[in-house]
PDB file of C-alpha atoms and ligand atoms in Angstrom:
ATOM      1  CA  MET A   1     119.745  91.448  23.622  1.00  0.00           C
ATOM      2  CA  ALA A   2     121.374  89.454  26.419  1.00  0.00           C
ATOM      3  CA  ALA A   3     121.289  90.896  29.987  1.00  0.00           C
ATOM      4  CA  PRO A   4     124.657  92.479  30.800  1.00  0.00           C
ATOM      5  CA  ARG A   5     124.702  90.460  34.334  1.00  0.00           C
ATOM      6  CA  ARG A   6     127.099  88.205  35.551  1.00  0.00           C
ATOM      7  CA  LYS A   7     125.357  85.783  38.012  1.00  0.00           C
ATOM      8  CA  LEU A   8     125.887  86.383  41.529  1.00  0.00           C
ATOM      9  CA  ILE A   9     125.678  83.811  44.441  1.00  0.00           C
ATOM     10  CA  ALA A  10     125.662  85.382  47.990  1.00  0.00           C
ATOM     11  CA  GLY A  11     125.755  83.440  51.057  1.00  0.00           C
ATOM     12  CA  ASN A  12     124.112  84.487  54.217  1.00  0.00           C
ATOM     13  CA  TRP A  13     125.623  82.937  57.167  1.00  0.00           C
ATOM     14  CA  LYS A  14     123.053  84.594  59.454  1.00  0.00           C
ATOM     15  CA  MET A  15     123.997  84.329  63.137  1.00  0.00           C
ATOM     16  CA  ASN A  16     126.456  81.267  62.375  1.00  0.00           C
ATOM     17  CA  GLY A  17     130.050  80.740  62.373  1.00  0.00           C
ATOM     18  CA  GLY A  18     133.173  80.780  64.848  1.00  0.00           C
ATOM     19  CA  LEU A  19     136.530  81.470  64.080  1.00  0.00           C
ATOM     20  CA  ALA A  20     137.769  77.725  63.518  1.00  0.00           C
ATOM     21  CA  ALA A  21     134.696  76.820  61.517  1.00  0.00           C
ATOM     22  CA  ASN A  22     135.039  80.029  59.204  1.00  0.00           C
ATOM     23  CA  ASP A  23     138.618  79.747  58.555  1.00  0.00           C
ATOM     24  CA  ALA A  24     137.827  76.003  57.464  1.00  0.00           C
ATOM     25  CA  LEU A  25     134.612  76.976  55.331  1.00  0.00           C
ATOM     26  CA  LEU A  26     136.647  79.654  53.581  1.00  0.00           C
ATOM     27  CA  ARG A  27     139.618  77.668  52.880  1.00  0.00           C
ATOM     28  CA  ALA A  28     137.593  74.900  51.265  1.00  0.00           C
ATOM     29  CA  LEU A  29     135.271  77.650  49.183  1.00  0.00           C
ATOM     30  CA  VAL A  30     138.597  79.212  47.822  1.00  0.00           C
ATOM     31  CA  ALA A  31     140.014  76.074  47.091  1.00  0.00           C
ATOM     32  CA  GLY A  32     137.134  74.842  45.117  1.00  0.00           C
ATOM     33  CA  LEU A  33     136.362  78.159  43.161  1.00  0.00           C
ATOM     34  CA  ALA A  34     136.723  78.265  39.510  1.00  0.00           C
ATOM     35  CA  HIS A  35     138.447  81.315  38.251  1.00  0.00           C
ATOM     36  CA  ASP A  36     135.862  82.118  35.512  1.00  0.00           C
ATOM     37  CA  GLY A  37     132.971  81.420  37.281  1.00  0.00           C
ATOM     38  CA  CYS A  38     130.236  83.776  38.555  1.00  0.00           C
ATOM     39  CA  LYS A  39     130.609  86.599  41.274  1.00  0.00           C
ATOM     40  CA  VAL A  40     130.519  84.915  44.933  1.00  0.00           C
ATOM     41  CA  ALA A  41     130.206  86.550  48.284  1.00  0.00           C
ATOM     42  CA  VAL A  42     129.686  85.901  51.845  1.00  0.00           C
ATOM     43  CA  CYS A  43     127.890  87.895  54.137  1.00  0.00           C
ATOM     44  CA  VAL A  44     129.031  87.303  57.526  1.00  0.00           C
ATOM     45  CA  PRO A  45     128.330  88.356  61.144  1.00  0.00           C
ATOM     46  CA  ALA A  46     130.210  91.638  61.950  1.00  0.00           C
ATOM     47  CA  PRO A  47     132.531  90.284  64.383  1.00  0.00           C
ATOM     48  CA  TYR A  48     134.286  88.289  61.639  1.00  0.00           C
ATOM     49  CA  LEU A  49     134.839  90.956  59.153  1.00  0.00           C
ATOM     50  CA  ALA A  50     138.213  91.346  59.756  1.00  0.00           C
ATOM     51  CA  GLN A  51     138.850  87.442  59.707  1.00  0.00           C
ATOM     52  CA  VAL A  52     137.256  86.786  56.586  1.00  0.00           C
ATOM     53  CA  GLN A  53     138.790  90.248  54.840  1.00  0.00           C
ATOM     54  CA  ALA A  54     142.117  88.701  55.503  1.00  0.00           C
ATOM     55  CA  LEU A  55     140.908  85.145  54.120  1.00  0.00           C
ATOM     56  CA  CYS A  56     139.223  86.442  50.867  1.00  0.00           C
ATOM     57  CA  ALA A  57     142.234  88.656  50.182  1.00  0.00           C
ATOM     58  CA  GLY A  58     143.700  87.932  46.804  1.00  0.00           C
ATOM     59  CA  THR A  59     140.764  85.736  46.071  1.00  0.00           C
ATOM     60  CA  SER A  60     137.514  86.306  44.023  1.00  0.00           C
ATOM     61  CA  LEU A  61     135.157  85.863  46.748  1.00  0.00           C
ATOM     62  CA  GLU A  62     133.690  89.398  47.965  1.00  0.00           C
ATOM     63  CA  LEU A  63     132.793  90.102  51.432  1.00  0.00           C
ATOM     64  CA  GLY A  64     129.294  91.170  52.692  1.00  0.00           C
ATOM     65  CA  ALA A  65     127.676  92.092  55.830  1.00  0.00           C
ATOM     66  CA  GLN A  66     124.172  91.359  57.036  1.00  0.00           C
ATOM     67  CA  ASP A  67     123.101  94.833  58.287  1.00  0.00           C
ATOM     68  CA  VAL A  68     123.759  98.583  58.164  1.00  0.00           C
ATOM     69  CA  SER A  69     122.750 101.519  60.201  1.00  0.00           C
ATOM     70  CA  GLN A  70     120.744 104.195  58.734  1.00  0.00           C
ATOM     71  CA  HIS A  71     122.664 106.384  60.632  1.00  0.00           C
ATOM     72  CA  ASP A  72     126.517 108.003  59.841  1.00  0.00           C
ATOM     73  CA  ALA A  73     127.697 107.884  63.305  1.00  0.00           C
ATOM     74  CA  GLY A  74     126.731 108.580  66.945  1.00  0.00           C
ATOM     75  CA  ALA A  75     124.660 107.446  69.851  1.00  0.00           C
ATOM     76  CA  PHE A  76     123.404 104.108  68.427  1.00  0.00           C
ATOM     77  CA  THR A  77     124.482 101.810  70.893  1.00  0.00           C
ATOM     78  CA  GLY A  78     125.073  98.112  69.073  1.00  0.00           C
ATOM     79  CA  GLU A  79     124.654  99.393  65.474  1.00  0.00           C
ATOM     80  CA  VAL A  80     127.487  99.528  62.761  1.00  0.00           C
ATOM     81  CA  CYS A  81     127.769 102.071  60.116  1.00  0.00           C
ATOM     82  CA  ALA A  82     128.426 101.714  56.353  1.00  0.00           C
ATOM     83  CA  ALA A  83     131.797 103.728  56.917  1.00  0.00           C
ATOM     84  CA  MET A  84     133.187 100.712  59.315  1.00  0.00           C
ATOM     85  CA  LEU A  85     131.769  98.242  56.945  1.00  0.00           C
ATOM     86  CA  LYS A  86     134.021  99.948  54.367  1.00  0.00           C
ATOM     87  CA  GLU A  87     137.136 100.030  56.309  1.00  0.00           C
ATOM     88  CA  PHE A  88     136.782  95.996  56.263  1.00  0.00           C
ATOM     89  CA  GLY A  89     136.374  95.660  52.518  1.00  0.00           C
ATOM     90  CA  VAL A  90     132.581  94.951  52.527  1.00  0.00           C
ATOM     91  CA  GLY A  91     131.374  95.428  48.823  1.00  0.00           C
ATOM     92  CA  TYR A  92     127.863  94.236  50.054  1.00  0.00           C
ATOM     93  CA  CYS A  93     125.294  94.475  52.408  1.00  0.00           C
ATOM     94  CA  LEU A  94     122.100  92.639  53.237  1.00  0.00           C
ATOM     95  CA  VAL A  95     119.229  95.153  53.840  1.00  0.00           C
ATOM     96  CA  GLY A  96     115.765  94.436  54.753  1.00  0.00           C
ATOM     97  CA  HIS A  97     116.137  90.713  55.278  1.00  0.00           C
ATOM     98  CA  SER A  98     112.918  89.187  56.288  1.00  0.00           C
ATOM     99  CA  GLU A  99     114.158  88.291  59.747  1.00  0.00           C
ATOM    100  CA  ARG A 100     115.313  91.936  60.105  1.00  0.00           C
ATOM    101  CA  ARG A 101     111.720  93.138  59.153  1.00  0.00           C
ATOM    102  CA  GLN A 102     110.211  90.160  61.279  1.00  0.00           C
ATOM    103  CA  TYR A 103     112.096  90.332  64.638  1.00  0.00           C
ATOM    104  CA  HIS A 104     113.528  93.691  64.481  1.00  0.00           C
ATOM    105  CA  GLY A 105     110.618  95.684  63.191  1.00  0.00           C
ATOM    106  CA  GLU A 106     112.405  96.924  60.281  1.00  0.00           C
ATOM    107  CA  THR A 107     109.814  98.996  58.042  1.00  0.00           C
ATOM    108  CA  ASP A 108     109.758  99.496  54.150  1.00  0.00           C
ATOM    109  CA  THR A 109     110.935 103.184  54.851  1.00  0.00           C
ATOM    110  CA  LEU A 110     113.712 102.204  57.237  1.00  0.00           C
ATOM    111  CA  VAL A 111     115.174  99.465  54.639  1.00  0.00           C
ATOM    112  CA  ALA A 112     115.253 102.170  52.090  1.00  0.00           C
ATOM    113  CA  GLU A 113     117.073 104.418  54.146  1.00  0.00           C
ATOM    114  CA  LYS A 114     119.491 101.354  54.888  1.00  0.00           C
ATOM    115  CA  ALA A 115     120.295 101.058  51.361  1.00  0.00           C
ATOM    116  CA  LYS A 116     120.754 104.660  51.103  1.00  0.00           C
ATOM    117  CA  ALA A 117     123.620 104.434  53.720  1.00  0.00           C
ATOM    118  CA  ALA A 118     125.236 101.532  51.971  1.00  0.00           C
ATOM    119  CA  LEU A 119     125.087 103.102  48.615  1.00  0.00           C
ATOM    120  CA  ALA A 120     126.457 106.412  49.870  1.00  0.00           C
ATOM    121  CA  HIS A 121     129.777 104.510  50.846  1.00  0.00           C
ATOM    122  CA  GLY A 122     130.197 102.718  47.815  1.00  0.00           C
ATOM    123  CA  ILE A 123     128.777  99.516  48.990  1.00  0.00           C
ATOM    124  CA  THR A 124     126.174  97.339  47.090  1.00  0.00           C
ATOM    125  CA  PRO A 125     122.614  96.858  49.162  1.00  0.00           C
ATOM    126  CA  ILE A 126     121.521  93.565  48.496  1.00  0.00           C
ATOM    127  CA  VAL A 127     117.585  94.622  49.141  1.00  0.00           C
ATOM    128  CA  CYS A 128     115.733  91.916  50.406  1.00  0.00           C
ATOM    129  CA  VAL A 129     111.860  91.462  49.503  1.00  0.00           C
ATOM    130  CA  GLY A 130     109.170  88.736  49.594  1.00  0.00           C
ATOM    131  CA  GLU A 131     105.849  87.861  50.809  1.00  0.00           C
ATOM    132  CA  THR A 132     104.549  85.642  53.867  1.00  0.00           C
ATOM    133  CA  LEU A 133     102.669  82.487  53.266  1.00  0.00           C
ATOM    134  CA  ALA A 134      99.647  84.409  54.444  1.00  0.00           C
ATOM    135  CA  GLU A 135     100.176  87.358  51.873  1.00  0.00           C
ATOM    136  CA  ARG A 136     100.624  84.681  49.201  1.00  0.00           C
ATOM    137  CA  GLU A 137      97.502  82.616  50.006  1.00  0.00           C
ATOM    138  CA  ALA A 138      95.535  85.861  50.244  1.00  0.00           C
ATOM    139  CA  GLY A 139      96.674  86.582  46.610  1.00  0.00           C
ATOM    140  CA  ARG A 140      98.708  89.639  47.579  1.00  0.00           C
ATOM    141  CA  THR A 141     102.164  88.581  46.656  1.00  0.00           C
ATOM    142  CA  GLU A 142     102.714  91.186  44.106  1.00  0.00           C
ATOM    143  CA  ALA A 143     101.057  93.934  45.913  1.00  0.00           C
ATOM    144  CA  VAL A 144     103.543  93.258  48.848  1.00  0.00           C
ATOM    145  CA  VAL A 145     106.965  92.878  46.867  1.00  0.00           C
ATOM    146  CA  LYS A 146     105.705  96.132  44.907  1.00  0.00           C
ATOM    147  CA  ARG A 147     105.244  97.871  47.845  1.00  0.00           C
ATOM    148  CA  GLN A 148     108.397  97.027  49.593  1.00  0.00           C
ATOM    149  CA  MET A 149     110.555  97.748  46.456  1.00  0.00           C
ATOM    150  CA  ALA A 150     108.687 101.036  45.743  1.00  0.00           C
ATOM    151  CA  ALA A 151     109.832 102.463  49.061  1.00  0.00           C
ATOM    152  CA  VAL A 152     113.316 101.647  48.224  1.00  0.00           C
ATOM    153  CA  ILE A 153     113.022 103.251  44.794  1.00  0.00           C
ATOM    154  CA  HIS A 154     111.617 106.342  46.062  1.00  0.00           C
ATOM    155  CA  THR A 155     114.401 106.987  48.464  1.00  0.00           C
ATOM    156  CA  ASN A 156     117.096 106.095  46.075  1.00  0.00           C
ATOM    157  CA  GLY A 157     116.146 107.939  43.173  1.00  0.00           C
ATOM    158  CA  HIS A 158     118.601 107.248  40.142  1.00  0.00           C
ATOM    159  CA  CYS A 159     121.054 105.458  42.481  1.00  0.00           C
ATOM    160  CA  ILE A 160     118.563 102.618  42.217  1.00  0.00           C
ATOM    161  CA  SER A 161     120.279 100.914  39.296  1.00  0.00           C
ATOM    162  CA  GLU A 162     123.146 100.310  41.854  1.00  0.00           C
ATOM    163  CA  ILE A 163     121.349  97.743  43.921  1.00  0.00           C
ATOM    164  CA  VAL A 164     121.143  94.172  44.125  1.00  0.00           C
ATOM    165  CA  VAL A 165     117.715  92.642  44.591  1.00  0.00           C
ATOM    166  CA  ALA A 166     116.762  89.576  46.273  1.00  0.00           C
ATOM    167  CA  TYR A 167     113.499  87.846  46.241  1.00  0.00           C
ATOM    168  CA  GLU A 168     112.946  85.640  48.981  1.00  0.00           C
ATOM    169  CA  PRO A 169     109.428  84.550  49.957  1.00  0.00           C
ATOM    170  CA  VAL A 170     109.553  84.297  53.566  1.00  0.00           C
ATOM    171  CA  TRP A 171     107.711  80.872  53.459  1.00  0.00           C
ATOM    172  CA  ALA A 172     110.508  79.488  51.623  1.00  0.00           C
ATOM    173  CA  ILE A 173     113.356  80.559  53.939  1.00  0.00           C
ATOM    174  CA  GLY A 174     114.915  77.735  56.186  1.00  0.00           C
ATOM    175  CA  THR A 175     111.933  75.642  55.578  1.00  0.00           C
ATOM    176  CA  GLY A 176     113.349  73.416  52.815  1.00  0.00           C
ATOM    177  CA  LYS A 177     110.495  74.576  50.743  1.00  0.00           C
ATOM    178  CA  THR A 178     111.280  76.231  47.846  1.00  0.00           C
ATOM    179  CA  ALA A 179     109.393  78.433  45.383  1.00  0.00           C
ATOM    180  CA  THR A 180     109.045  76.416  41.837  1.00  0.00           C
ATOM    181  CA  PRO A 181     111.396  78.195  39.276  1.00  0.00           C
ATOM    182  CA  GLU A 182     108.201  79.292  37.751  1.00  0.00           C
ATOM    183  CA  GLN A 183     106.757  80.850  40.610  1.00  0.00           C
ATOM    184  CA  ALA A 184     109.962  82.384  41.177  1.00  0.00           C
ATOM    185  CA  GLN A 185     110.483  83.757  37.794  1.00  0.00           C
ATOM    186  CA  GLN A 186     106.951  85.280  37.817  1.00  0.00           C
ATOM    187  CA  VAL A 187     107.738  87.450  40.738  1.00  0.00           C
ATOM    188  CA  HIS A 188     111.320  88.363  39.312  1.00  0.00           C
ATOM    189  CA  ALA A 189     109.336  89.469  36.164  1.00  0.00           C
ATOM    190  CA  ILE A 190     107.171  91.793  38.563  1.00  0.00           C
ATOM    191  CA  LEU A 191     110.111  93.419  39.669  1.00  0.00           C
ATOM    192  CA  ARG A 192     111.996  93.408  36.639  1.00  0.00           C
ATOM    193  CA  ALA A 193     109.084  95.683  35.287  1.00  0.00           C
ATOM    194  CA  GLN A 194     108.983  97.646  38.104  1.00  0.00           C
ATOM    195  CA  LEU A 195     112.533  98.560  38.070  1.00  0.00           C
ATOM    196  CA  LYS A 196     112.326  99.278  34.248  1.00  0.00           C
ATOM    197  CA  ALA A 197     110.127 101.670  34.978  1.00  0.00           C
ATOM    198  CA  ALA A 198     111.697 103.398  37.421  1.00  0.00           C
ATOM    199  CA  THR A 199     115.489 103.397  35.870  1.00  0.00           C
ATOM    200  CA  GLU A 200     116.622 103.668  32.044  1.00  0.00           C
ATOM    201  CA  HIS A 201     119.607 101.457  33.582  1.00  0.00           C
ATOM    202  CA  SER A 202     117.439  98.514  35.102  1.00  0.00           C
ATOM    203  CA  ALA A 203     119.218  96.045  33.095  1.00  0.00           C
ATOM    204  CA  ARG A 204     122.201  96.190  35.293  1.00  0.00           C
ATOM    205  CA  ILE A 205     120.113  95.287  38.464  1.00  0.00           C
ATOM    206  CA  SER A 206     120.814  91.769  39.497  1.00  0.00           C
ATOM    207  CA  ILE A 207     117.612  90.058  40.760  1.00  0.00           C
ATOM    208  CA  LEU A 208     118.561  86.919  43.216  1.00  0.00           C
ATOM    209  CA  TYR A 209     116.402  84.260  44.331  1.00  0.00           C
ATOM    210  CA  GLY A 210     116.556  83.207  47.922  1.00  0.00           C
ATOM    211  CA  GLY A 211     114.622  80.543  50.048  1.00  0.00           C
ATOM    212  CA  SER A 212     115.981  76.878  50.597  1.00  0.00           C
ATOM    213  CA  MET A 213     118.222  77.149  47.122  1.00  0.00           C
ATOM    214  CA  ASN A 214     120.515  74.164  47.454  1.00  0.00           C
ATOM    215  CA  ALA A 215     122.664  71.912  45.229  1.00  0.00           C
ATOM    216  CA  ALA A 216     119.744  69.919  43.853  1.00  0.00           C
ATOM    217  CA  ASN A 217     117.217  73.076  42.859  1.00  0.00           C
ATOM    218  CA  ALA A 218     120.064  75.889  41.883  1.00  0.00           C
ATOM    219  CA  SER A 219     120.146  75.110  38.467  1.00  0.00           C
ATOM    220  CA  SER A 220     116.397  74.870  37.676  1.00  0.00           C
ATOM    221  CA  LEU A 221     115.949  78.154  39.525  1.00  0.00           C
ATOM    222  CA  LEU A 222     119.230  79.614  38.092  1.00  0.00           C
ATOM    223  CA  GLY A 223     118.011  78.954  34.487  1.00  0.00           C
ATOM    224  CA  GLN A 224     115.045  81.195  34.453  1.00  0.00           C
ATOM    225  CA  ALA A 225     115.537  84.234  32.680  1.00  0.00           C
ATOM    226  CA  ASP A 226     115.213  86.851  35.328  1.00  0.00           C
ATOM    227  CA  ILE A 227     117.010  84.922  38.022  1.00  0.00           C
ATOM    228  CA  ASP A 228     120.533  86.170  38.252  1.00  0.00           C
ATOM    229  CA  GLY A 229     121.887  84.542  41.383  1.00  0.00           C
ATOM    230  CA  GLY A 230     120.922  83.398  44.483  1.00  0.00           C
ATOM    231  CA  LEU A 231     121.311  84.575  48.166  1.00  0.00           C
ATOM    232  CA  VAL A 232     121.896  81.155  49.787  1.00  0.00           C
ATOM    233  CA  GLY A 233     121.365  80.432  53.711  1.00  0.00           C
ATOM    234  CA  GLY A 234     121.612  77.145  55.250  1.00  0.00           C
ATOM    235  CA  ALA A 235     123.485  75.778  52.207  1.00  0.00           C
ATOM    236  CA  SER A 236     126.104  78.458  52.361  1.00  0.00           C
ATOM    237  CA  LEU A 237     127.326  76.854  55.584  1.00  0.00           C
ATOM    238  CA  LYS A 238     128.897  73.705  53.829  1.00  0.00           C
ATOM    239  CA  ALA A 239     131.564  74.450  51.219  1.00  0.00           C
ATOM    240  CA  ALA A 240     130.706  71.238  49.115  1.00  0.00           C
ATOM    241  CA  ASP A 241     126.980  72.557  48.691  1.00  0.00           C
ATOM    242  CA  PHE A 242     127.822  76.180  48.145  1.00  0.00           C
ATOM    243  CA  LEU A 243     130.137  74.911  45.609  1.00  0.00           C
ATOM    244  CA  GLN A 244     127.772  72.793  43.679  1.00  0.00           C
ATOM    245  CA  ILE A 245     125.485  76.084  43.697  1.00  0.00           C
ATOM    246  CA  ILE A 246     128.046  78.305  42.364  1.00  0.00           C
ATOM    247  CA  ALA A 247     129.141  75.851  39.723  1.00  0.00           C
ATOM    248  CA  ALA A 248     125.047  75.947  38.730  1.00  0.00           C
ATOM    249  CA  ALA A 249     125.552  79.649  38.171  1.00  0.00           C
ATOM    250  CA  ARG A 250     128.221  79.490  35.790  1.00  0.00           C
TER     251      ARG A 250
HETATM  252  P1  PGA B 301     117.971  79.601  53.507  1.00  0.00           P
HETATM  253  O1  PGA B 301     118.066  81.457  53.682  1.00  0.00           O
HETATM  254  O2  PGA B 301     118.634  79.248  52.077  1.00  0.00           O
HETATM  255  O3  PGA B 301     118.193  78.758  54.727  1.00  0.00           O
HETATM  256  O4  PGA B 301     116.589  79.325  53.182  1.00  0.00           O
HETATM  257  C1  PGA B 301     117.839  82.183  52.779  1.00  0.00           C
HETATM  258  C2  PGA B 301     118.071  83.378  53.499  1.00  0.00           C
HETATM  259  O5  PGA B 301     117.415  83.408  54.525  1.00  0.00           O
HETATM  260  O6  PGA B 301     118.657  84.184  53.054  1.00  0.00           O
END
């Protein structure tokens, strides 16, 4: 049976952009998007949500955020909650990106709570998992991604079928070193099996690959059975490159 999943390509701008650059990038993207293509989202820095919301209005481009607080409101200086994101039309939110885990000490439990906060407000969390180079070399890839995923499954119960997963090997992020399609597919299959054991609706869950995805390697990665799209960092900042990846996902 064919999987009922339309591919999703999500751009992760990270801490990049500016009013003028965003405007140029989004206008070029919108002009180049095919009507019958895959789903496309851009996860932008919070200050630009209003600008990007306006530029995406009436287009098929969806808006995403890069992080969300696990709390609903209150004395949490600097944080942004899911209800605020929702007011700006945010449909997706990255959760547990390895840069958040690494530089902001986000634990598996916190990541699971953030996913829950997003879901509670009708925002699809893109839950990022992935092993470091040391973990891969120690043969711990499967154990690490399963542990990261298990926390999210545990906290989110039957809502788990509403998430998107992104497998991003940390050693491949921003390094130009991509996992081979076979390496990525192997981990995606592990995650798929874990999700299948957790919910009867697992066929709905898209599992994206991220880590140096670019115009040259996108189609071989996206051709794998369990790779349902991409989470694209660097290459999402250049309209021509991002459009080529989007075209490869059709
Ligand atoms: P990259 O980043 O495509 O620049 O490797 C991917 C990500 O961090 O989401």
